[in-house]
PDB file of C-alpha atoms in Angstrom:
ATOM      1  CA  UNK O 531      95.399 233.246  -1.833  1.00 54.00           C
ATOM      2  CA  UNK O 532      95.340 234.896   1.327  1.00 54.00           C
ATOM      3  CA  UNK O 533      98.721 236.508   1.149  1.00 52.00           C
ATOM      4  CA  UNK O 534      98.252 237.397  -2.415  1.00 55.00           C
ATOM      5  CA  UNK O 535      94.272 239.472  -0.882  1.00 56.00           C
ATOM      6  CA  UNK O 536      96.922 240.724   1.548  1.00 52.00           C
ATOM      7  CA  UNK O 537      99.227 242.397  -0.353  1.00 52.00           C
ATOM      8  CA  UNK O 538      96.407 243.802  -3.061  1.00 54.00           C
ATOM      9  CA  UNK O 539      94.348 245.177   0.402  1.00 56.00           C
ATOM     10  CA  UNK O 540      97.641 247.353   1.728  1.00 53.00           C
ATOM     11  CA  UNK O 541      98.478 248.148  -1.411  1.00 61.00           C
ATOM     12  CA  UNK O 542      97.431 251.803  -1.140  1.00 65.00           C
ATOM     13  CA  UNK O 543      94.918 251.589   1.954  1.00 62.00           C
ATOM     14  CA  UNK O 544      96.590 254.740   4.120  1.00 64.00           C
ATOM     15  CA  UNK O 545      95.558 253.130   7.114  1.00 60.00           C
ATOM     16  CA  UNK O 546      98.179 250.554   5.738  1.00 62.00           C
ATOM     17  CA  UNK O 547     101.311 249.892   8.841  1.00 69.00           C
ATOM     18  CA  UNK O 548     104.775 248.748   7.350  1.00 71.00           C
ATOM     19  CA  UNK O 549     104.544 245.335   9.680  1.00 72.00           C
ATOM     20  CA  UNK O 550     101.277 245.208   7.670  1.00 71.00           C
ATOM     21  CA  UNK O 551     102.640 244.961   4.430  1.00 75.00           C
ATOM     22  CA  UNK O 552     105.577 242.758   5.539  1.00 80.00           C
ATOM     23  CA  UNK O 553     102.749 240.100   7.256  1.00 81.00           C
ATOM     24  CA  UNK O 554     101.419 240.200   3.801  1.00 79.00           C
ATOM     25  CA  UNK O 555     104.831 239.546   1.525  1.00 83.00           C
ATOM     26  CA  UNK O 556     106.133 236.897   3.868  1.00 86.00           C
ATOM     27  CA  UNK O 557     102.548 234.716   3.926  1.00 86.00           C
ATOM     28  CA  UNK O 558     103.225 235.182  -0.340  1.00 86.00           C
ATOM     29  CA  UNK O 559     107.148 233.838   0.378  1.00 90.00           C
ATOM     30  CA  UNK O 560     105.958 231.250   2.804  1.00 90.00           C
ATOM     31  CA  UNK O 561     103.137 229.953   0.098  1.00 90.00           C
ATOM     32  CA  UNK O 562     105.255 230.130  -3.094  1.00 91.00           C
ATOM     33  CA  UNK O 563     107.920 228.173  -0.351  1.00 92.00           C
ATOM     34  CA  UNK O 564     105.018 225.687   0.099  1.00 91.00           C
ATOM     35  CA  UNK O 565     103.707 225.289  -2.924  1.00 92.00           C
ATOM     36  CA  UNK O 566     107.458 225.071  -5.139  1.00 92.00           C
ATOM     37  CA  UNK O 567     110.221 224.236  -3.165  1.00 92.00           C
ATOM     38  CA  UNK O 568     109.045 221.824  -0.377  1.00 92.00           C
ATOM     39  CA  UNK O 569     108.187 219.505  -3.202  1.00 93.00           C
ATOM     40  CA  UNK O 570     111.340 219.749  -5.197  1.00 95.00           C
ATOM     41  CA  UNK O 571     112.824 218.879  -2.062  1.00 94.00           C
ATOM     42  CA  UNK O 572     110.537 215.919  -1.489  1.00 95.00           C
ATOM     43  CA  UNK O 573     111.259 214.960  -5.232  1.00 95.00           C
ATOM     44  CA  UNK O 574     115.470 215.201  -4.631  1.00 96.00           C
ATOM     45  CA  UNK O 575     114.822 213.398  -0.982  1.00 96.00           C
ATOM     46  CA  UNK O 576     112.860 210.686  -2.557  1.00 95.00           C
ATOM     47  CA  UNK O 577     115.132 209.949  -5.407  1.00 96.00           C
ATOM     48  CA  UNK O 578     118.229 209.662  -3.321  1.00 96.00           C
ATOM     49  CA  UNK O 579     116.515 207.120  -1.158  1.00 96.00           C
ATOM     50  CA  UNK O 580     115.504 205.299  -4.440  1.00 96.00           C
ATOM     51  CA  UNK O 581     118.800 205.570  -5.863  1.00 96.00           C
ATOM     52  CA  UNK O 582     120.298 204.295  -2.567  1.00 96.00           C
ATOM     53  CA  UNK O 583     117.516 201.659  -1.698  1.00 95.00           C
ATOM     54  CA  UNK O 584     117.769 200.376  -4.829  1.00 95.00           C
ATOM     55  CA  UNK O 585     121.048 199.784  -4.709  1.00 95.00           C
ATOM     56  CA  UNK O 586     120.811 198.192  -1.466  1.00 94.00           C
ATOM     57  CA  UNK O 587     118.277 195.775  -3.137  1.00 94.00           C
ATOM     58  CA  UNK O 588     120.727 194.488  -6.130  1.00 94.00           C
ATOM     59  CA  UNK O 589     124.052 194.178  -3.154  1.00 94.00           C
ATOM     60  CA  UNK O 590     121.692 191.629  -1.186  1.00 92.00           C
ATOM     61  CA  UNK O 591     120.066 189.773  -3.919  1.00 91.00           C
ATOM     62  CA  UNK O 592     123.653 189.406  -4.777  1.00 91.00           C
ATOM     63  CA  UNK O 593     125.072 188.073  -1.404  1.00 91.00           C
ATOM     64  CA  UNK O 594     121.633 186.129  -0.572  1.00 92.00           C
ATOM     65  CA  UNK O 595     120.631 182.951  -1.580  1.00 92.00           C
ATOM     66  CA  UNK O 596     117.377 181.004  -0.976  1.00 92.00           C
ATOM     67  CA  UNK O 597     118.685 177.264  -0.036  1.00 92.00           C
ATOM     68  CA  UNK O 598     116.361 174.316   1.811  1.00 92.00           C
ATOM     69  CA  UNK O 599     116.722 173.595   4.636  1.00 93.00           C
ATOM     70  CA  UNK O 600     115.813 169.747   6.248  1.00 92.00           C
ATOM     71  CA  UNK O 601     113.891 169.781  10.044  1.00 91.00           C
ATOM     72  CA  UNK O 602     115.921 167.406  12.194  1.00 90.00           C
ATOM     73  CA  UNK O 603     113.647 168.324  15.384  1.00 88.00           C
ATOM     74  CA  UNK O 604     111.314 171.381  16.053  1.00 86.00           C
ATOM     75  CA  UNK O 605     112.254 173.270  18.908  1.00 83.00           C
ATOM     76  CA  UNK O 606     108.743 175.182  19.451  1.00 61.00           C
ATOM     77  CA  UNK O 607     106.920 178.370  17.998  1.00 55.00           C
ATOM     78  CA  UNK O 608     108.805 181.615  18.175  1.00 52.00           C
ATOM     79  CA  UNK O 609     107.257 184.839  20.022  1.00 52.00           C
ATOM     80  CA  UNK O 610     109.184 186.856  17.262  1.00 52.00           C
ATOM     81  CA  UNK O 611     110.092 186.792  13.338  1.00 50.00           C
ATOM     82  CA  UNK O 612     112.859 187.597  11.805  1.00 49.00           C
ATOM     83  CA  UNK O 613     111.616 189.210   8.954  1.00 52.00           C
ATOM     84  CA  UNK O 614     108.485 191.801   9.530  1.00 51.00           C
ATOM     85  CA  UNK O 615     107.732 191.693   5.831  1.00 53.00           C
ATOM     86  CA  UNK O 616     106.049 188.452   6.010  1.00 50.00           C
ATOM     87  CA  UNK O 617     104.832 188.358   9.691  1.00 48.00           C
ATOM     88  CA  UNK O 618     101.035 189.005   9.980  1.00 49.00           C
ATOM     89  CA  UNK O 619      99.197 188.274  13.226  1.00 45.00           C
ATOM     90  CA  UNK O 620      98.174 184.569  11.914  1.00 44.00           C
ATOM     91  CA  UNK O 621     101.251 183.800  10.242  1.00 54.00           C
ATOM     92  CA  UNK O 622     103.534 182.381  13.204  1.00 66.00           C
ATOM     93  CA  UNK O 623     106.924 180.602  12.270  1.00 76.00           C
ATOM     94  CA  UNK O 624     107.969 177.550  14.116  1.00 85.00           C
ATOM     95  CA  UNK O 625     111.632 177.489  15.384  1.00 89.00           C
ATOM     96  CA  UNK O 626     113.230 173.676  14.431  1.00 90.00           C
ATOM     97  CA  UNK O 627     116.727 172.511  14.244  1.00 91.00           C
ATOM     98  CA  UNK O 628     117.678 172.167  10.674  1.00 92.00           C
ATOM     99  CA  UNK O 629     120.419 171.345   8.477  1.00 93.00           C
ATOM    100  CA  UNK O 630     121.418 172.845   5.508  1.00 92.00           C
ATOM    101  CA  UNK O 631     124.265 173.368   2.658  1.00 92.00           C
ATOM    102  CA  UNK O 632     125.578 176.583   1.866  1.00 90.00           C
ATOM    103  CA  UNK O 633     126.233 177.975  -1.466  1.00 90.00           C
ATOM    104  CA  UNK O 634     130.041 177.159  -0.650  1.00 87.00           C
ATOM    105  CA  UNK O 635     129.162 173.478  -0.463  1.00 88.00           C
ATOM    106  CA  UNK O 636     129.795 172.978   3.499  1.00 90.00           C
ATOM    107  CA  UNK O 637     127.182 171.403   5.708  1.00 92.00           C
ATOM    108  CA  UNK O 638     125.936 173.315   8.026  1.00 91.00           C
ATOM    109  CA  UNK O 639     123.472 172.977  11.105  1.00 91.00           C
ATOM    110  CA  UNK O 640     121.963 175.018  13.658  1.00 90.00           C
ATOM    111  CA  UNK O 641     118.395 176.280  14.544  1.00 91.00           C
ATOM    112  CA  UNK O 642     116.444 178.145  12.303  1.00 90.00           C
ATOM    113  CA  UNK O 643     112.597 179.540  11.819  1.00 89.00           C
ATOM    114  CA  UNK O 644     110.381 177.327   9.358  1.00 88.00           C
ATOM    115  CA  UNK O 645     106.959 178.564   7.776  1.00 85.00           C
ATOM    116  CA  UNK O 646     105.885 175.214   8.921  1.00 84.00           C
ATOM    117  CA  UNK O 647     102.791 174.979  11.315  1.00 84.00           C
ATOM    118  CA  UNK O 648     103.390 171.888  12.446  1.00 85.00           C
ATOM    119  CA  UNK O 649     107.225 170.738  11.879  1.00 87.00           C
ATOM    120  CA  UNK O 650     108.182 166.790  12.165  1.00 86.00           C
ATOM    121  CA  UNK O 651     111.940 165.389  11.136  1.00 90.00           C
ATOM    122  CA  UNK O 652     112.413 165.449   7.559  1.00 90.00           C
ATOM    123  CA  UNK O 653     110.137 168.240   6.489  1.00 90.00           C
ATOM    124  CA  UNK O 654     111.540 170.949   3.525  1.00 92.00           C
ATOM    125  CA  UNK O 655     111.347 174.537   4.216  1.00 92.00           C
ATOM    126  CA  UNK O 656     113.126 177.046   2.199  1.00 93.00           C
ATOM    127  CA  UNK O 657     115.751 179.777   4.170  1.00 93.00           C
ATOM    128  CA  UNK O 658     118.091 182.752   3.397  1.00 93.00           C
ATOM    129  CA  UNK O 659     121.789 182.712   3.785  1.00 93.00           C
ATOM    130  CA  UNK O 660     124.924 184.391   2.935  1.00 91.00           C
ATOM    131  CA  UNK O 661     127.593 182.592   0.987  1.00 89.00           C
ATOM    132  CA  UNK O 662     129.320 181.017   3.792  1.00 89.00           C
ATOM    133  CA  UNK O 663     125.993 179.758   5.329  1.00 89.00           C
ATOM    134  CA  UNK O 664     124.834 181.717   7.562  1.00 92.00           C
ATOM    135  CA  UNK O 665     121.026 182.493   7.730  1.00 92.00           C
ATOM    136  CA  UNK O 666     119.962 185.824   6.880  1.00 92.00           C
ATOM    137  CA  UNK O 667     116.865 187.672   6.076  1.00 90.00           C
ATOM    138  CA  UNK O 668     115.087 187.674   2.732  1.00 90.00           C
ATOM    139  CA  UNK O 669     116.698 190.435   0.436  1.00 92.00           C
ATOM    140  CA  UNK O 670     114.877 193.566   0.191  1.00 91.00           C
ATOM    141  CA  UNK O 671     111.952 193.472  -2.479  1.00 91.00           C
ATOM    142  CA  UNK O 672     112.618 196.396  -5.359  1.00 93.00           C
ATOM    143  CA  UNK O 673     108.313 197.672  -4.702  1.00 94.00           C
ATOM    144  CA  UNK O 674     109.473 197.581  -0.906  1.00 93.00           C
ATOM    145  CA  UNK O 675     111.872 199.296  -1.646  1.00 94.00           C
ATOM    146  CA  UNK O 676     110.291 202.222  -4.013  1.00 95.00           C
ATOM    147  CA  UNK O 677     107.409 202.493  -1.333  1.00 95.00           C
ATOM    148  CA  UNK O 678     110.249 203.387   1.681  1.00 96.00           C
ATOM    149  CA  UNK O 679     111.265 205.990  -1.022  1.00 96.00           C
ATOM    150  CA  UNK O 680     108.164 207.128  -1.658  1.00 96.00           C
ATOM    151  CA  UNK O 681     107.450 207.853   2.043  1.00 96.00           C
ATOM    152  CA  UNK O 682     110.918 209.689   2.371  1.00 96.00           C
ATOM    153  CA  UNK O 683     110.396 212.078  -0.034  1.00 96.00           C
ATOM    154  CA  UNK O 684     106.856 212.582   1.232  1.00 96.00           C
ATOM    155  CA  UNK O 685     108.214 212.885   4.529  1.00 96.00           C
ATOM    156  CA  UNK O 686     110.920 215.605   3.456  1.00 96.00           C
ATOM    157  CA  UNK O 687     107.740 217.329   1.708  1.00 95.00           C
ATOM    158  CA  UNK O 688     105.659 217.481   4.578  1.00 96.00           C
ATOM    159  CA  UNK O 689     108.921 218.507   6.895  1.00 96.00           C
ATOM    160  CA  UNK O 690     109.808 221.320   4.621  1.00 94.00           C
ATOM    161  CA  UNK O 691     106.531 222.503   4.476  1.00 94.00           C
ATOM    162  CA  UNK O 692     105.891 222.433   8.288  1.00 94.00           C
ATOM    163  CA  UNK O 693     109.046 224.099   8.981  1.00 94.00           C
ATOM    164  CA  UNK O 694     108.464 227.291   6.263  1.00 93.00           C
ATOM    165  CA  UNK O 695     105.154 227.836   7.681  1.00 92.00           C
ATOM    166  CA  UNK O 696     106.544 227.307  11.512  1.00 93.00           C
ATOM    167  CA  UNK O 697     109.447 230.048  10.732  1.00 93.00           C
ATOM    168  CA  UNK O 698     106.396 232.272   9.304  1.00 91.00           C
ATOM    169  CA  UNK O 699     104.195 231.903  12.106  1.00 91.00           C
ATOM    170  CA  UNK O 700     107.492 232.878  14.583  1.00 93.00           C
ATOM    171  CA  UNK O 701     108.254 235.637  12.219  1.00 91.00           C
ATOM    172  CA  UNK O 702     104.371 237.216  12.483  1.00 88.00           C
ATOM    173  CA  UNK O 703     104.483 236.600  16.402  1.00 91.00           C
ATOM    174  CA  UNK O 704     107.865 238.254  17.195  1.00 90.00           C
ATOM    175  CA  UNK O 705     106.203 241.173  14.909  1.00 87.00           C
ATOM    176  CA  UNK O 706     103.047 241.089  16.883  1.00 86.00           C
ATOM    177  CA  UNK O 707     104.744 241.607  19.819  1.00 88.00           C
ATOM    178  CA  UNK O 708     106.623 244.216  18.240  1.00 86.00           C
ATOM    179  CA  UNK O 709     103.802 246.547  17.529  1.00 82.00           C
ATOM    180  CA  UNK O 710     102.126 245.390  21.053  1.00 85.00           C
ATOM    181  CA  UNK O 711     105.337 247.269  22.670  1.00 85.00           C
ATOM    182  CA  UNK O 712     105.070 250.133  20.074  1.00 81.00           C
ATOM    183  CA  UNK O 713     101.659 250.331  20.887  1.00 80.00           C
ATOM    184  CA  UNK O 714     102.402 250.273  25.465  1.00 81.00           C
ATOM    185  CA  UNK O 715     104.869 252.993  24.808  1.00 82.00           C
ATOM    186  CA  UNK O 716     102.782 255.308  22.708  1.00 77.00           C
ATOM    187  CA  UNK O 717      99.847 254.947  25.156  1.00 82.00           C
ATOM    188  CA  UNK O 718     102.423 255.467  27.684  1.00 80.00           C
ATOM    189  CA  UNK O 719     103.459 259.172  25.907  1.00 79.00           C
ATOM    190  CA  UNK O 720      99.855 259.707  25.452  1.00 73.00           C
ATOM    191  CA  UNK O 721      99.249 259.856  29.372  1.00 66.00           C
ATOM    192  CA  UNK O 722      96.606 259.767  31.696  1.00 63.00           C
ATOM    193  CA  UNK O 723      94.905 262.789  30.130  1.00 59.00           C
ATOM    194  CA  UNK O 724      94.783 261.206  26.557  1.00 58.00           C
ATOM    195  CA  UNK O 725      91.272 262.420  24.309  1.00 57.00           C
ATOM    196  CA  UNK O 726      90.710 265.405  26.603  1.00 58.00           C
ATOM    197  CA  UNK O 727      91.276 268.221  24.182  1.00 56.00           C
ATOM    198  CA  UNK O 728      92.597 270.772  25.303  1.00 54.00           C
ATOM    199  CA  UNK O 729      93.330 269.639  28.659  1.00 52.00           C
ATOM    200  CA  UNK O 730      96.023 271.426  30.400  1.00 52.00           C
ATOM    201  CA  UNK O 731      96.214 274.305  27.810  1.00 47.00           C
TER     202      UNK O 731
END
């Protein structure tokens, strides 16, 4: 709204500048920047990161598999989990020595973390692993997913909108200055006589 007060206030003022007029068309190119294209770019940003995350999603609900696993021993908590979708400041996992068979049918056996608080030989816990065995973490959730799209294209709106008004702000000072030196040099002409009339005549 400013820019568009801007450009109806220099319309015809005569005290109206040309850097004047230009302040006022590039706040009106900067807001209609703002306002239209920042979010079409947030809109193509987010959709791509949909498109891809999405994707992601179906590859490793594919190529995971949820298996149990048997506790032969626990082996004490772990500091860390594996999977920060799950971990909240209460909900520690216990690191136990477990055995397993993998979708291919081989036995396997190694350590692994259980959602058990207090482990003992024999207990069930359920764990992710590739088709050859291996543990990996839990696929991606598709609402996990559409809410680290959301944020990118967000992100790309906010970004695009902080960079249009940072270019007009860098614009508006490089023209300040720009008048400020038009302004030392016509002082300067004026000399150090300037409103005497008639002085020197």
């Amino acid at each position: 709204m400013r820019a568009i007060s801007g450009l109806w206030r220099w319309r015809r003022n005569p005290l109206r500048r040309a850097t004047d007029l230009a302040e006022a068309w590039l706040a009106l190119a900067a807001l209609l920047l703002v306002l239209m294209v920042a979010p079409l770019v947030g809109a193509f940003v987010g959709g791509v990161a949909q498109d891809a995350l999405q994707k992601s999603v179906r590859q490793q609900q594919a190529s995971r598999h949820q298996i149990t696993a048997t506790v032969t021993r626990a082996l004490g908590r772990s500091p860390l989990d594996a999977d920060p979708e799950t971990t909240t400041g209460r909900d520690q996992r216990s690191r136990v020595l477990a055995d397993w068979t993998a979708p291919d049918g081989t036995a396997q056996h190694g350590p692994a973390l259980a959602n058990l608080k207090h482990p003992h030989s024999g207990d069930h816990f359920p764990i992710w692993t590739d088709a050859h065995g291996r543990i990996v973490a839990r696929p991606l959730d598709p609402a996990t997913a559409t809410t680290h799209a959301v944020l990118a294209g967000v992100g790309a709106t906010l970004l695009g909108m902080g960079l249009v008004e940072g270019a007009r702000r860098l614009i508006v000072w490089r023209m300040v200055r720009r008048r400020y030196a038009r302004w030392d040099q016509a002082w300067a002409q004026a000399g150090p006589d300037w409103g005497r009339t008639g002085t020197g005549s």
